[in-house]
CSV table of C-alpha atoms and ligand atoms in Angstrom, one decimal:
chain,number,residue,atom,x,y,z
A,1,UNK,CA,7.6,12.2,-7.2
A,2,UNK,CA,5.6,15.1,-8.6
A,3,UNK,CA,6.5,18.5,-8.6
A,4,UNK,CA,3.9,21.4,-8.0
A,5,UNK,CA,3.9,22.0,-11.8
A,6,UNK,CA,3.0,18.5,-12.8
A,7,UNK,CA,0.6,18.2,-10.0
A,8,UNK,CA,-1.3,21.4,-11.0
A,9,UNK,CA,-1.3,20.0,-14.6
A,10,UNK,CA,-2.8,16.8,-13.3
A,11,UNK,CA,-5.4,18.7,-11.4
A,12,UNK,CA,-6.6,20.6,-14.4
A,13,UNK,CA,-6.6,17.6,-16.6
A,14,UNK,CA,-8.6,15.7,-14.0
A,15,UNK,CA,-11.4,18.3,-14.2
A,16,UNK,CA,-12.0,17.4,-17.8
A,17,UNK,CA,-11.2,13.6,-18.0
A,18,UNK,CA,-10.4,10.9,-15.7
A,19,UNK,CA,-6.7,10.5,-14.7
A,20,UNK,CA,-5.0,7.1,-14.9
A,21,UNK,CA,-4.6,5.1,-11.6
A,22,UNK,CA,-0.8,6.1,-11.3
A,23,UNK,CA,-1.5,9.8,-12.0
A,24,UNK,CA,-4.1,9.9,-9.3
A,25,UNK,CA,-2.0,8.3,-6.7
A,26,UNK,CA,0.9,10.5,-7.4
A,27,UNK,CA,-1.3,13.4,-7.2
A,28,UNK,CA,-2.9,12.2,-3.9
A,29,UNK,CA,0.8,11.7,-2.6
A,30,UNK,CA,1.6,15.2,-3.6
A,31,UNK,CA,-1.6,16.8,-2.1
A,32,UNK,CA,-0.8,15.0,1.3
A,33,UNK,CA,2.5,16.7,1.5
A,34,UNK,CA,2.0,20.2,-0.2
A,35,UNK,CA,-0.5,22.6,1.3
A,36,UNK,CA,-0.1,24.9,-1.4
A,37,UNK,CA,-1.4,22.5,-4.0
A,38,UNK,CA,-4.1,21.4,-1.5
A,39,UNK,CA,-5.4,24.9,-1.7
A,40,UNK,CA,-5.3,24.9,-5.2
A,41,UNK,CA,-6.9,21.7,-5.5
A,42,UNK,CA,-9.9,23.1,-3.4
A,43,UNK,CA,-10.2,26.2,-5.4
A,44,UNK,CA,-10.3,24.2,-8.5
A,45,UNK,CA,-13.1,22.0,-7.2
A,46,UNK,CA,-14.8,24.9,-5.9
A,47,UNK,CA,-14.9,26.6,-9.5
A,48,UNK,CA,-15.8,23.3,-11.0
A,49,UNK,CA,-18.9,23.1,-8.6
A,50,UNK,CA,-19.9,26.5,-9.1
A,51,UNK,CA,-19.9,25.9,-12.9
A,52,UNK,CA,-22.3,23.0,-12.3
A,53,UNK,CA,-24.5,25.0,-10.0
A,54,UNK,CA,-24.9,28.0,-12.5
A,55,UNK,CA,-24.7,26.5,-15.9
A,56,UNK,CA,-24.4,29.2,-18.5
A,57,UNK,CA,-27.4,28.0,-20.6
A,58,UNK,CA,-30.8,27.5,-19.2
A,59,UNK,CA,-32.3,24.3,-20.6
B,1,ZN,ZN1,2.6,21.1,-4.6
């Protein structure tokens, strides 16, 4: 089972590239049980979406 540190690692990796199936499942399970990491995941997604909505360069 993942600990919080490993879960956070996977979440940040998942922003850049796809995780393997086992990694995704492990992370899912951890997020189900751990509200702290759920909040962290929300924040990461929020940041990622913000970056997409407001790109640094105007093309
Ligand atoms: Zn956790």
